[in-house]
Structure formats: structure tokens, C-alpha cells
Short mmCIF file of C-alpha atoms in Angstrom, two decimals:
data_model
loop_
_atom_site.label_atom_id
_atom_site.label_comp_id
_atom_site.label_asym_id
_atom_site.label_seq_id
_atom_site.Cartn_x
_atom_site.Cartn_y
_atom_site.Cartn_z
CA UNK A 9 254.59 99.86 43.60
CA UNK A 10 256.74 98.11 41.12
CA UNK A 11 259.18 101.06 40.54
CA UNK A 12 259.31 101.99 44.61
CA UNK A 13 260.21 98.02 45.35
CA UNK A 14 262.89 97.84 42.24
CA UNK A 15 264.29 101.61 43.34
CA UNK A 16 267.23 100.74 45.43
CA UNK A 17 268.15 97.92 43.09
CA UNK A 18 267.89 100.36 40.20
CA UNK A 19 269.82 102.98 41.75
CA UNK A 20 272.51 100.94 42.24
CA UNK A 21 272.91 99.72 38.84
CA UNK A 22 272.80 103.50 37.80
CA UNK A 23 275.66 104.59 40.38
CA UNK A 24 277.52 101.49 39.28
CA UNK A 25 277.82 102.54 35.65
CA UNK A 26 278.34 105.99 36.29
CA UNK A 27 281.25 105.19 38.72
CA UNK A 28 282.86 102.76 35.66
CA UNK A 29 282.39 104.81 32.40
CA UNK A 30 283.22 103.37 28.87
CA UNK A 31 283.65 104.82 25.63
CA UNK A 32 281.80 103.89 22.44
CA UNK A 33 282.41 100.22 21.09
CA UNK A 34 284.74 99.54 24.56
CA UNK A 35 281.32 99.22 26.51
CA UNK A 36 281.78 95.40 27.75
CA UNK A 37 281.46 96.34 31.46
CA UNK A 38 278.09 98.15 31.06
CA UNK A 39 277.01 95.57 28.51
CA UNK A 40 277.47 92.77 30.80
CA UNK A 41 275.54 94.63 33.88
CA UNK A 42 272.67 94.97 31.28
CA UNK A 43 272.98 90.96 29.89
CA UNK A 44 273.30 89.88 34.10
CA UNK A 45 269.75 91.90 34.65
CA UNK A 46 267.77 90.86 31.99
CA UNK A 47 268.67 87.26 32.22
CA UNK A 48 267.86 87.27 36.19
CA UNK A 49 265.09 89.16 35.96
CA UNK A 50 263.68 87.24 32.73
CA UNK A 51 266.11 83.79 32.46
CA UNK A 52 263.84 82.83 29.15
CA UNK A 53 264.82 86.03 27.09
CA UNK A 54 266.70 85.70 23.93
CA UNK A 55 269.24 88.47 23.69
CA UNK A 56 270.87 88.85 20.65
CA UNK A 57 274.36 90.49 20.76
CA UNK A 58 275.57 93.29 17.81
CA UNK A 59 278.73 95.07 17.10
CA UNK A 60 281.07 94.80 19.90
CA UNK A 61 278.76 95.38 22.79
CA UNK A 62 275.41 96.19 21.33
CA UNK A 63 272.22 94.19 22.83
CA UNK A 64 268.82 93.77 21.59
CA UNK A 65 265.79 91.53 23.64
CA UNK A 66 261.98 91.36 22.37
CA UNK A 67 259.63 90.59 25.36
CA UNK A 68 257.27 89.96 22.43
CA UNK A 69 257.27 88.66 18.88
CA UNK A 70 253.71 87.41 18.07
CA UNK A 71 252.24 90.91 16.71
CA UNK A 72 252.86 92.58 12.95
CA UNK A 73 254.47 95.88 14.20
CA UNK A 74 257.69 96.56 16.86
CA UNK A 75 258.37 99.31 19.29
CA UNK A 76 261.65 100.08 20.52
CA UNK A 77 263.32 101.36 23.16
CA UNK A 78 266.85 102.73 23.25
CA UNK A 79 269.02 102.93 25.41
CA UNK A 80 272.61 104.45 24.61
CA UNK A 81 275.95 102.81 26.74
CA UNK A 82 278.65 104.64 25.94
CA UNK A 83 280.32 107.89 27.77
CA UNK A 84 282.05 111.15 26.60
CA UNK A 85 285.58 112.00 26.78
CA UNK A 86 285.88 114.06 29.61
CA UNK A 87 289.05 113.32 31.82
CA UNK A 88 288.70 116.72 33.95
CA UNK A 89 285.05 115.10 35.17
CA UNK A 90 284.96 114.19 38.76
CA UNK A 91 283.95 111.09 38.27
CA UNK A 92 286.12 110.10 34.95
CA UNK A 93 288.03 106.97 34.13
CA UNK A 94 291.66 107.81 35.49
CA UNK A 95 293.57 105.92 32.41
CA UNK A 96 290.59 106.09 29.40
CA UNK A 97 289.15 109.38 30.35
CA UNK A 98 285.43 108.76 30.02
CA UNK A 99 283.18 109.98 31.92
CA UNK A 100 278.85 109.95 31.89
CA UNK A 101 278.39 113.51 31.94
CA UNK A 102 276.38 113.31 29.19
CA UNK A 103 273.75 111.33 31.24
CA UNK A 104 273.42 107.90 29.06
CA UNK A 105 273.85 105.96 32.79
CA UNK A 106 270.45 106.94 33.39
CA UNK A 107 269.41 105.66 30.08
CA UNK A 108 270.65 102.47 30.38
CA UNK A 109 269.08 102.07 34.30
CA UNK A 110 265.55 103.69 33.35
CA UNK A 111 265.56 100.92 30.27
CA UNK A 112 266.13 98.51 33.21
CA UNK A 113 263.72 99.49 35.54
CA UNK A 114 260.69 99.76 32.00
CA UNK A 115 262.56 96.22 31.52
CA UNK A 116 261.39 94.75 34.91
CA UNK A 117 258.17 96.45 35.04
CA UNK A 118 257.26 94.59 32.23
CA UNK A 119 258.43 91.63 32.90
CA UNK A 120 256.58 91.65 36.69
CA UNK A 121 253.43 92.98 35.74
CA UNK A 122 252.97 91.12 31.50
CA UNK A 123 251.17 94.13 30.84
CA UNK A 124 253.46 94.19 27.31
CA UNK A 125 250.97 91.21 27.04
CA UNK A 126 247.96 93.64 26.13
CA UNK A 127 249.44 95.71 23.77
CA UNK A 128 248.79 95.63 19.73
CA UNK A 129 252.39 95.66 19.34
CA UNK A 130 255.76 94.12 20.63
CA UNK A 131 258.27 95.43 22.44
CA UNK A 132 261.63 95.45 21.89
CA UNK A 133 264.63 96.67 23.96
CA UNK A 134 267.97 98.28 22.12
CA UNK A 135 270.93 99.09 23.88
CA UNK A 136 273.40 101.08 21.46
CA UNK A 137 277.16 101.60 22.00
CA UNK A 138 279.08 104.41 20.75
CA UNK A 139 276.68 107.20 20.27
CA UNK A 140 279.16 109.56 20.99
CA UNK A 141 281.04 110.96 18.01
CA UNK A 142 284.29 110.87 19.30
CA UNK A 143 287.89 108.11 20.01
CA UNK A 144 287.51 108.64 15.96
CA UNK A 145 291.36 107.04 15.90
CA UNK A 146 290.01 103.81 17.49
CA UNK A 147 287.43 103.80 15.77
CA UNK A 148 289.01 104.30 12.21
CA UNK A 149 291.06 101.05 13.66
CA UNK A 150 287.40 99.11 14.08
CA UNK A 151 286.47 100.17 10.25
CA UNK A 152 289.87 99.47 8.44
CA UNK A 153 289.89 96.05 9.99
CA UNK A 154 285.94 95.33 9.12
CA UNK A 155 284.63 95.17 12.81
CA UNK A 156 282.35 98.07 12.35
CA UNK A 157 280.81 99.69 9.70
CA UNK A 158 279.74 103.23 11.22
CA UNK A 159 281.17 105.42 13.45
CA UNK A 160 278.29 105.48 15.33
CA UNK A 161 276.56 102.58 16.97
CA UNK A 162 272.52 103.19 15.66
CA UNK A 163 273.84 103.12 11.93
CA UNK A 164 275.76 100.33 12.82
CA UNK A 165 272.94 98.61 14.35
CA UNK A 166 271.36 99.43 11.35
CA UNK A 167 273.81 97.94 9.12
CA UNK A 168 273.70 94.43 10.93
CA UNK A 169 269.67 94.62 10.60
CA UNK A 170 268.86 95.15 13.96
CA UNK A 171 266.14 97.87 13.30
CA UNK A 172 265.09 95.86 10.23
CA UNK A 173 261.57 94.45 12.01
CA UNK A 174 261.00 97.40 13.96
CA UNK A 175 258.64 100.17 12.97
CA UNK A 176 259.07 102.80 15.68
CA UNK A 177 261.62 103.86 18.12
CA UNK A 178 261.35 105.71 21.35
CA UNK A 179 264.88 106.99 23.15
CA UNK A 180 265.19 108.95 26.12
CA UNK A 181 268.13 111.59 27.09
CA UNK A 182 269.08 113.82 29.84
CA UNK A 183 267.68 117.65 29.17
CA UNK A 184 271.29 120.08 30.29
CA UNK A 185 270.19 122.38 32.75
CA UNK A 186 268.82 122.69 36.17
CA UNK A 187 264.71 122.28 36.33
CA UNK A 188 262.83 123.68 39.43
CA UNK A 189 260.40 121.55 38.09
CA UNK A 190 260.28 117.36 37.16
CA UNK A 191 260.28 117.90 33.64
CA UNK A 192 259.95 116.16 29.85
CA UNK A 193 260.89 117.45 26.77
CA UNK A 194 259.31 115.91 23.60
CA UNK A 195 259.85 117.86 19.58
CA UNK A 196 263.27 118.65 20.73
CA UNK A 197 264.91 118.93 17.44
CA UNK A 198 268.63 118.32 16.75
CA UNK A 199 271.01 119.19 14.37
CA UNK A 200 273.28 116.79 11.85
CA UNK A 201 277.22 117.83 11.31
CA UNK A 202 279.85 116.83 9.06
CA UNK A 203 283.72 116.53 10.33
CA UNK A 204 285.85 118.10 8.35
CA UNK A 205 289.46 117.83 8.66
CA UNK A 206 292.19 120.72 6.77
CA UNK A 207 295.73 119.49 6.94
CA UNK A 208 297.66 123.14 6.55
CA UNK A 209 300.53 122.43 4.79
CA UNK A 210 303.95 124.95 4.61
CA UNK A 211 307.57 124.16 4.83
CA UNK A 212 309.68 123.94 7.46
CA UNK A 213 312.77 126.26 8.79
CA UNK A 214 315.02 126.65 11.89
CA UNK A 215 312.64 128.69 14.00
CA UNK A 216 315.50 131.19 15.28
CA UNK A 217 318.12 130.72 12.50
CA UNK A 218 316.16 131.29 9.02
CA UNK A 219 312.32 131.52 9.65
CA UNK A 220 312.53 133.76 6.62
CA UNK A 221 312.61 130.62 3.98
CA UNK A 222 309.19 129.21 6.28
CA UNK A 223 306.30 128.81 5.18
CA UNK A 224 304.09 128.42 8.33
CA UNK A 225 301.28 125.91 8.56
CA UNK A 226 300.27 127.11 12.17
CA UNK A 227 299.89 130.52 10.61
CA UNK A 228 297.89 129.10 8.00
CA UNK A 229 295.24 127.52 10.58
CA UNK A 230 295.06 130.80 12.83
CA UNK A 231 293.93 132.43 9.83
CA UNK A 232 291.69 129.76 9.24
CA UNK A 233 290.01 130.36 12.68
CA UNK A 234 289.99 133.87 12.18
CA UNK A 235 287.92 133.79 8.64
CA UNK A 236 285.76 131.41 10.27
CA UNK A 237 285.23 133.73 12.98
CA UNK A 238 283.92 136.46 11.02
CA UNK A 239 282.05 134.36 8.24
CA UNK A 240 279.69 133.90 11.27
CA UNK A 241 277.79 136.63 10.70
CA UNK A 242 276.91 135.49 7.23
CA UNK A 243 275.33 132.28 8.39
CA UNK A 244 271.83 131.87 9.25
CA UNK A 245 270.81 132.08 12.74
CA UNK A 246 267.25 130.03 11.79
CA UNK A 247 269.95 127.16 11.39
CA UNK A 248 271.69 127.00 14.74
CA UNK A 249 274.65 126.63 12.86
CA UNK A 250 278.12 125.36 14.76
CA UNK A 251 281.99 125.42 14.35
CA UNK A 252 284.16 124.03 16.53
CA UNK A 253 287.44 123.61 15.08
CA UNK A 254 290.81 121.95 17.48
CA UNK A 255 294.23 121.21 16.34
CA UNK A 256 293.63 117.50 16.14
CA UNK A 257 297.45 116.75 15.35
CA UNK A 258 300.63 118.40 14.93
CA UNK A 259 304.36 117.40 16.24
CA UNK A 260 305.46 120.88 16.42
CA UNK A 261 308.41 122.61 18.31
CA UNK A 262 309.57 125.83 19.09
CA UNK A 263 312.88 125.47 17.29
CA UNK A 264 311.28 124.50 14.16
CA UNK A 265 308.59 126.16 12.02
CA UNK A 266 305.57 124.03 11.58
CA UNK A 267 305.07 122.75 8.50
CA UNK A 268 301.92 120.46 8.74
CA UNK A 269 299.27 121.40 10.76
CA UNK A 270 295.58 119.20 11.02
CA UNK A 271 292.26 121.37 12.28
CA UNK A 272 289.31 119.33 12.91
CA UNK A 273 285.97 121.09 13.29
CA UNK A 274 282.23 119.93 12.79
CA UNK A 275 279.99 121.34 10.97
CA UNK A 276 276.32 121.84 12.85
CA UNK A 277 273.11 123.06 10.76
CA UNK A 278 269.07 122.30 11.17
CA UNK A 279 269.37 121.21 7.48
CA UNK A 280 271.13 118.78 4.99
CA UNK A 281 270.66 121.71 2.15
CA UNK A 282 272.25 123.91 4.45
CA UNK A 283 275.20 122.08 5.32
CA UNK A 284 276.37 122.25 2.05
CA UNK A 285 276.52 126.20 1.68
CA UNK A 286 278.50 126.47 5.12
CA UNK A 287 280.88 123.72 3.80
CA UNK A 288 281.31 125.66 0.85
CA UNK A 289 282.13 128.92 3.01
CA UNK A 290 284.72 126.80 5.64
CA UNK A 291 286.54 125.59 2.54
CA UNK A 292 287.07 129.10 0.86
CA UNK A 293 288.20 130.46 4.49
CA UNK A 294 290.58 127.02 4.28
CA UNK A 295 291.95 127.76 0.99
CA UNK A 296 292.07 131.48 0.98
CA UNK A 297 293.88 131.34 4.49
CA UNK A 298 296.42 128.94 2.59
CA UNK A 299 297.15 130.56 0.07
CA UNK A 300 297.38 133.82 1.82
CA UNK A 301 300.25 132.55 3.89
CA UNK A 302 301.85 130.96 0.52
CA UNK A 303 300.78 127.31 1.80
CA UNK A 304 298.39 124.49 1.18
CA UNK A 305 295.88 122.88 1.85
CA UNK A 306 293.78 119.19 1.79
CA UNK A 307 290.46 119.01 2.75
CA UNK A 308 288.81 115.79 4.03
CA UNK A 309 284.41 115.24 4.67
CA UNK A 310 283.31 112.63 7.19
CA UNK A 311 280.12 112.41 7.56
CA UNK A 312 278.55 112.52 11.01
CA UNK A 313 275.10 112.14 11.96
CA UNK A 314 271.90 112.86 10.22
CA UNK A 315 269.85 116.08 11.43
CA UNK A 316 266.84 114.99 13.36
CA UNK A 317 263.36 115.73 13.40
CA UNK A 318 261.35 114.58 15.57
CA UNK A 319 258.12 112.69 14.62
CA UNK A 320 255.38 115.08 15.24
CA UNK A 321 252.52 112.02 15.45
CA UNK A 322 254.14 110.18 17.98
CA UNK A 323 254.92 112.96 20.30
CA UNK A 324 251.42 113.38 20.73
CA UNK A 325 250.80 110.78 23.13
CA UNK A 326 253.62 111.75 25.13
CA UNK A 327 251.65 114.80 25.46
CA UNK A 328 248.72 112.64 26.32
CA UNK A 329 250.65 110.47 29.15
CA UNK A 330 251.72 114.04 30.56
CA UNK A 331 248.16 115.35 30.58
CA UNK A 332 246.84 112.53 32.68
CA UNK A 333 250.58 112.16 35.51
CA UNK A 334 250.30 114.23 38.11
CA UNK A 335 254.30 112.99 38.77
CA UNK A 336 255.82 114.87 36.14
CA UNK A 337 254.70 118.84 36.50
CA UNK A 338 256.60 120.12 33.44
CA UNK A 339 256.39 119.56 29.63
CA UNK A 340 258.34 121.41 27.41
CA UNK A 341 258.02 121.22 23.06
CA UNK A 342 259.83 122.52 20.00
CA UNK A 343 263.24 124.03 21.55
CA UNK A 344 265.51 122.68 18.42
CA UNK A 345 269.25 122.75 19.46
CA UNK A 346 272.50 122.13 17.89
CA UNK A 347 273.78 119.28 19.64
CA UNK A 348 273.80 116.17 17.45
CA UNK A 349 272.83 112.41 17.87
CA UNK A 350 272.85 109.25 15.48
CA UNK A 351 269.11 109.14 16.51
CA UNK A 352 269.09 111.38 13.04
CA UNK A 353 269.93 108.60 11.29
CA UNK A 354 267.73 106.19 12.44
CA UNK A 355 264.88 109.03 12.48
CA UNK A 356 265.79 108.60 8.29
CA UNK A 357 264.26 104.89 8.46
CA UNK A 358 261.62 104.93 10.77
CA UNK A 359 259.58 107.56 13.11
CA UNK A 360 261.33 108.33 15.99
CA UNK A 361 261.24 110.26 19.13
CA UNK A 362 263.41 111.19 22.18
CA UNK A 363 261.85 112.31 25.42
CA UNK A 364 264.10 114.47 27.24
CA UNK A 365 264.13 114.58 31.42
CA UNK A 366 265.40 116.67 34.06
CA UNK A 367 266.71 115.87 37.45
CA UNK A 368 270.04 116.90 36.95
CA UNK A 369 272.49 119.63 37.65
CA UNK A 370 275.62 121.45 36.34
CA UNK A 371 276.59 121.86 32.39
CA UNK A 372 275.89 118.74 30.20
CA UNK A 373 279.03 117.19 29.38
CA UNK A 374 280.54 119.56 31.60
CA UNK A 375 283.12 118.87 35.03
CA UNK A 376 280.02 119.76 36.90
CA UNK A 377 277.04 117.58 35.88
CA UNK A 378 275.49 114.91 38.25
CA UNK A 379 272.29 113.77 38.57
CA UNK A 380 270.46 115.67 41.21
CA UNK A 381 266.97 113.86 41.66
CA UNK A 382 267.08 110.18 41.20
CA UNK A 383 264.05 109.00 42.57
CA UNK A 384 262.82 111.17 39.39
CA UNK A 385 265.15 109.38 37.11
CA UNK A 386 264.54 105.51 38.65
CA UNK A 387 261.49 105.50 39.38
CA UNK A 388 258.57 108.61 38.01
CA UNK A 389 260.01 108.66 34.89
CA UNK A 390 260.14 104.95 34.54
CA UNK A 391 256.30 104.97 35.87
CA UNK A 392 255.90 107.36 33.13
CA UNK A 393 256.81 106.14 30.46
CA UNK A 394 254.67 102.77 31.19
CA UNK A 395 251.80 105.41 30.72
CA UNK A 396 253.02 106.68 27.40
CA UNK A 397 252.92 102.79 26.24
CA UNK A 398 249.72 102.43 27.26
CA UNK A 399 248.57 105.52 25.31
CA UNK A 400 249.80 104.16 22.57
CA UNK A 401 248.35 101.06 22.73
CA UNK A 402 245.69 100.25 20.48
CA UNK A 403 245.81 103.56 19.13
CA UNK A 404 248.39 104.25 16.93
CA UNK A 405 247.35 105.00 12.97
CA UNK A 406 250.08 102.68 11.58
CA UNK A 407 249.33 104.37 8.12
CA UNK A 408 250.70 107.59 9.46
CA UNK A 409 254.38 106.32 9.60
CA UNK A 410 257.06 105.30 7.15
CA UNK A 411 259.51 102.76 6.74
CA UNK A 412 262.50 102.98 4.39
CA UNK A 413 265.62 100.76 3.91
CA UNK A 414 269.45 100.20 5.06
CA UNK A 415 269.92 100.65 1.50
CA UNK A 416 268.07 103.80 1.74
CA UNK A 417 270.02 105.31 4.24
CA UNK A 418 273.20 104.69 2.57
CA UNK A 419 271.82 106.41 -0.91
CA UNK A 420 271.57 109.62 1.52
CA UNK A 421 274.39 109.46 2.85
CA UNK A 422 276.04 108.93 -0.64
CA UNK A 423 274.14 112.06 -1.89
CA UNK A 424 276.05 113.98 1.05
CA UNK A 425 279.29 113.06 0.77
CA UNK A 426 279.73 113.18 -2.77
CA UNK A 427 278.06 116.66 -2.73
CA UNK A 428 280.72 118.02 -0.29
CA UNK A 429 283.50 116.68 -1.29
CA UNK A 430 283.21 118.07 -4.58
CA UNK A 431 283.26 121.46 -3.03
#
């Protein structure tokens, strides 16, 4: 009854944040809704802030192992959305809003009922900003100056220590498509990606008077695309492999040969090991495409998120919860894609999962998306996944998962970068 009484109140929340999106680390609107409702609904909680707009609340802290639940704040950039900021661009087509009001509605249901109370284990609410890889500028602002750490916001959280006394983590996310069916996901795999950026460099001429003594960097980068278009069919389809490379900056003009042109692209495989060969392969096309055109050209890695892999063990009582709901009709397992999340990285200290749900409609993070079903998303799937908690109360093998370091995670990442930038 909890979930039925709470609905309206929930819904609104939901419709409020997708009506007033944010992007990553500007969150403070979204952040605030999420401080206002946990301190009405529970005025003795501790929350303790991170980053910029991070928050994290225990309802419990008297047991020797942590479950958390994640929630994700931030938007995409998608100014063509119909429901996108007018002057920031942002827009929740990628369906966190939901995140952040099913986390709310679990929240309450707690709260109301103490049924937390009876479990072996605490609980523990996370609500990450910036898990969006993109606003890279502003963000490269936030690192120079020493407000962040990470692009994204679960290494960051990870970097202030906010995962360090938790020993599992559950997120939820929106599954794209339309469902006939109310549908989960669980063993959805996803991919990790490096951002590579290629500043073409050529010299410049009078475009009309003496292109003849150019050298031109444009040129240089349509090549580029070109070579990368046809290297595809070298690459592995077992490894879901993506390219997506944009002119990410260039002042050029029509009277003028360009003479400095920057492509950004990821770089999307199932793998680490991988990665590594298709960096290898972008470079060469880089290079070659260069030189070809008598230019240069400087490469630059960033590296993005982790791949993830889902954690097999814990998944199974998901499939438990959906054997015994007769709510959620649907289940769906293993369909590894390419899109990427930071819940890779985390997945690299601790066993993780991500339980995807329907109820929407259109393309995700496309003009089109809305949610299509909400008494789905605020209030079965909430109801849901109080019966995947209780499945894994009192039975989870604790031996069965691992635990590694901050310090850990950085070696990793260390081992990445300095592998492909040597390329």
C-alpha cells in the first residue's frame, strides 16, 4: 500500500526533475529536491554531502557489511529534446529522473515500514552526479582547479571514500526501447571507451588566392574518417566495438584554409585488452591520413570508463524476486551493449549490478524519449525491488565477493593509459 499512498507524491518529484534538467557536477537543483525528501521523510538521517552535489545517507550502520543503492542525477546534452534546458541544453532523455524518484520512493518505504531493520546488512543510499561523459570543458575547469578528481562522479565518489565501507552496489537504469511487456533486465553488460582527441595540423593559405602553398588540416581529418570507416571491417564484431568521432573545435573560414583541426571520438570495446589493438589501428589511420595530406598530427588518451561486467552471483536473486512478482511479466539476461557507464569502474572495486526497466518510449537519449508507464516506474518497480532486498537478506555468501582498493583502481587505470599512450 506504501508505494500506491506515496505515488502521486513520487510522481511529482519525478516530473519535477525531468521538467528542470542539470548536467553532471551542476546538479544543485536535483540535489536539493533529494536532501528536502529525505530529511522530511526521515528528519534524524545523517546525509553526508560529496563532490559538488553528490549525497550519501545509511538508514543503518550497526551490521559488518553495506548495500548500496545508486541513484545517478545528472542529464545528457540534448538541446533538440522537448523537454531540454533552453540556455544549458540538458535534457533527461537518458532516464536518470526516474532513478533518482524510484531511490525516493525504496527511500520512504523503508523508512515507513523499518523493514531495513531485519536485514543482515545495512543500507545505504548514493546519489551520483555527473555520470554522463560529457561538458568535458567544464569539467577540465573542475580538475585544473582541484574540485574534482574524475570526470565522472562514481570514481569521484570513490576518490573521496564514499564506497570505502560498502561491499555491494545495486543501480538501476532505463532499458531504450518500447516493451509490450513491464520488463527487467539484469547481466546487461556494457562496454568501457577511451576519448581520444587528434589535433590535424597543416598550414594555412588564402582559400581563393593561393590554396596551392596549403596544407589542409580539414582534409587531413576527412581522411581520418574515411580510414576509420573502412578499418571497421577488421574489428571484431564479438567486441561491440564503437567510433564516434566529431570535430570538437576548429575556427575555420571559407576564405582561409584550415590549418588546425581537433576530432574527438571514443573508443567502445567489451574488453580492456581489446581497446588497445583498436587504439593502435585509429592512430595509424590518424597518422597515415596526416601524412598523406603532407600534415601532422598529435594524439591525446583520456581515459573514460571501465568496461562492465556484471556480477553473475548477485543477479541471481534478482532472478529470484522476478520468479515470485507477478507485477513485473518480463525478465530479460545477457544482451551486452556498447553504451558505457562509470558503474565499470566501481564494478572494478566491488560486485555490482544494474537492473534495467522498461516503461518508456522513443530512442534513449533521443528527441523522442519519455516515460510512457509511470505507475511502473513509481510504484511496481519500487515494490520490486523491496522483494529483491528481501531475497537477499540473510542469504548472501559474503565469501563469494571481492573487495579491492581506491588505490587499486588507480593502478588500472595507470596500466591503461600508459599502455595507449605509448602507441
Amino acid at each position: 500500500m506504501i508505494f500506491e499512498q506515496q505515488y502521486e507524491e513520487i510522481l511529482a518529484i519525478a516530473r519535477d526533475i525531468f521538467a528542470h534538467p542539470e548536467l553532471g557536477y551542476k546538479e544543485t537543483r536535483t540535489s536539493e529536491t533529494v536532501r528536502t525528501f529525505i530529511e522530511q521523510k526521515n528528519p534524524s538521517a545523517l546525509i553526508e554531502p560529496f563532490s559538488t552535489t553528490g549525497l550519501k545517507t545509511q538508514l543503518t550502520t550497526d551490521k559488518h557489511k553495506t548495500i548500496a543503492f545508486i541513484a545517478e542525477l545528472d542529464a545528457v546534452y540534448a538541446p533538440s529534446h522537448h523537454m531540454a534546458d533552453k540556455k544549458t541544453g540538458a535534457a533527461h532523455n537518458c532516464g536518470h529522473y526516474t532513478q533518482v524518484a524510484i531511490a525516493l520512493a525504496l527511500y520512504n518505504y523503508f523508512v515507513q515500514t523499518g523493514e531495513h531493520l531485519q536485514f543482515d546488512f545495512n543500507v545505504a543510499f548514493v546519489f551520483v552526479p555527473a555520470e554522463e561523459y560529457l561538458d568535458l570543458a567544464y569539467r577540465e575547469e573542475l580538475l585544473n582547479n582541484g574540485t574534482i578528481g574524475h570526470y565522472g562522479g562514481k570514481p569521484e565518489a570513490m576518490r573521496l571514500g564514499v564506497f570505502d565501507n560498502i561491499d555491494a552496489s545495486i543501480c538501476i537504469h532505463a532499458i531504450g526501447g518500447t516493451f509490450e511487456k513491464r520488463t527487467v533486465e539484469i547481466n546487461c553488460d556494457l562496454a568501457g571507451f577511451l576519448y581520444k582527441y587528434y589535433d590535424f595540423i597543416g598550414e594555412a593559405a588564402h582559400a581563393g588566392f593561393d590554396p596551392f602553398a596549403a596544407k589542409n588540416a580539414y582534409s587531413m581529418s576527412t581522411l581520418f574518417n574515411v580510414a576509420l570507416g573502412l578499418v571497421r571491417q577488421q574489428l571484431k564484431d564479438s567486441e561491440n566495438v564503437r567510433m564516434n568521432p566529431i570535430v570538437s573545435a576548429s575556427d575555420m573560414s571559407t576564405n582561409v584554409i584550415p590549418n588546425a583541426i581537433r576530432i574527438g571520438s571514443d573508443l567502445r570495446t567489451k574488453t580492456l585488452a581489446y581497446m588497445g589493438e583498436v587504439a593502435k589501428k585509429m592512430d595509424a589511420a590518424a597518422r597515415g591520413s596526416a601524412h598523406a595530406l603532407q600534415g601532422d598530427v598529435a594524439i591525446h588518451t583520456q581515459m573514460g570508463y571501465l568496461p562492465f561486467v556484471q556480477d553473475r552471483y548477485l543477479s541471481t536473486f534478482v532472478k529470484q524476486a522476478f520468479a515470485k512478482t507477478e507485477e513485473v511479466e518480463e525478465l530479460l539476461e545477457n544482451n551486452a551493449i556498447s553504451a558505457a557507464g562509470d558503474i565499470g569502474d566501481l564494478s572494478y572495486m566491488m560486485p555490482c549490478i544494474q537492473i534495467g526497466h522498461s516503461g518508456f518510449a522513443g530512442t534513449i537519449h533521443g528527441d523522442d524519449f519519455v516515460d510512457v508507464d509511470p505507475h511502473f516506474l513509481f510504484a511496481v518497480f519500487p515494490r520490486f525491488l523491496t522483494q529483491v532486498f528481501a531475497e537477499l537478506n540473510g542469504a548472501i555468501d559474503w565469501s563469494r565477493l571481492y573487495k579491492r582498493s581506491y588505490d587499486d583502481y588507480l593502478a588500472v587505470i595507470e596500466t591503461v593509459m600508459t599502455s595507449n599512450t605509448n602507441l
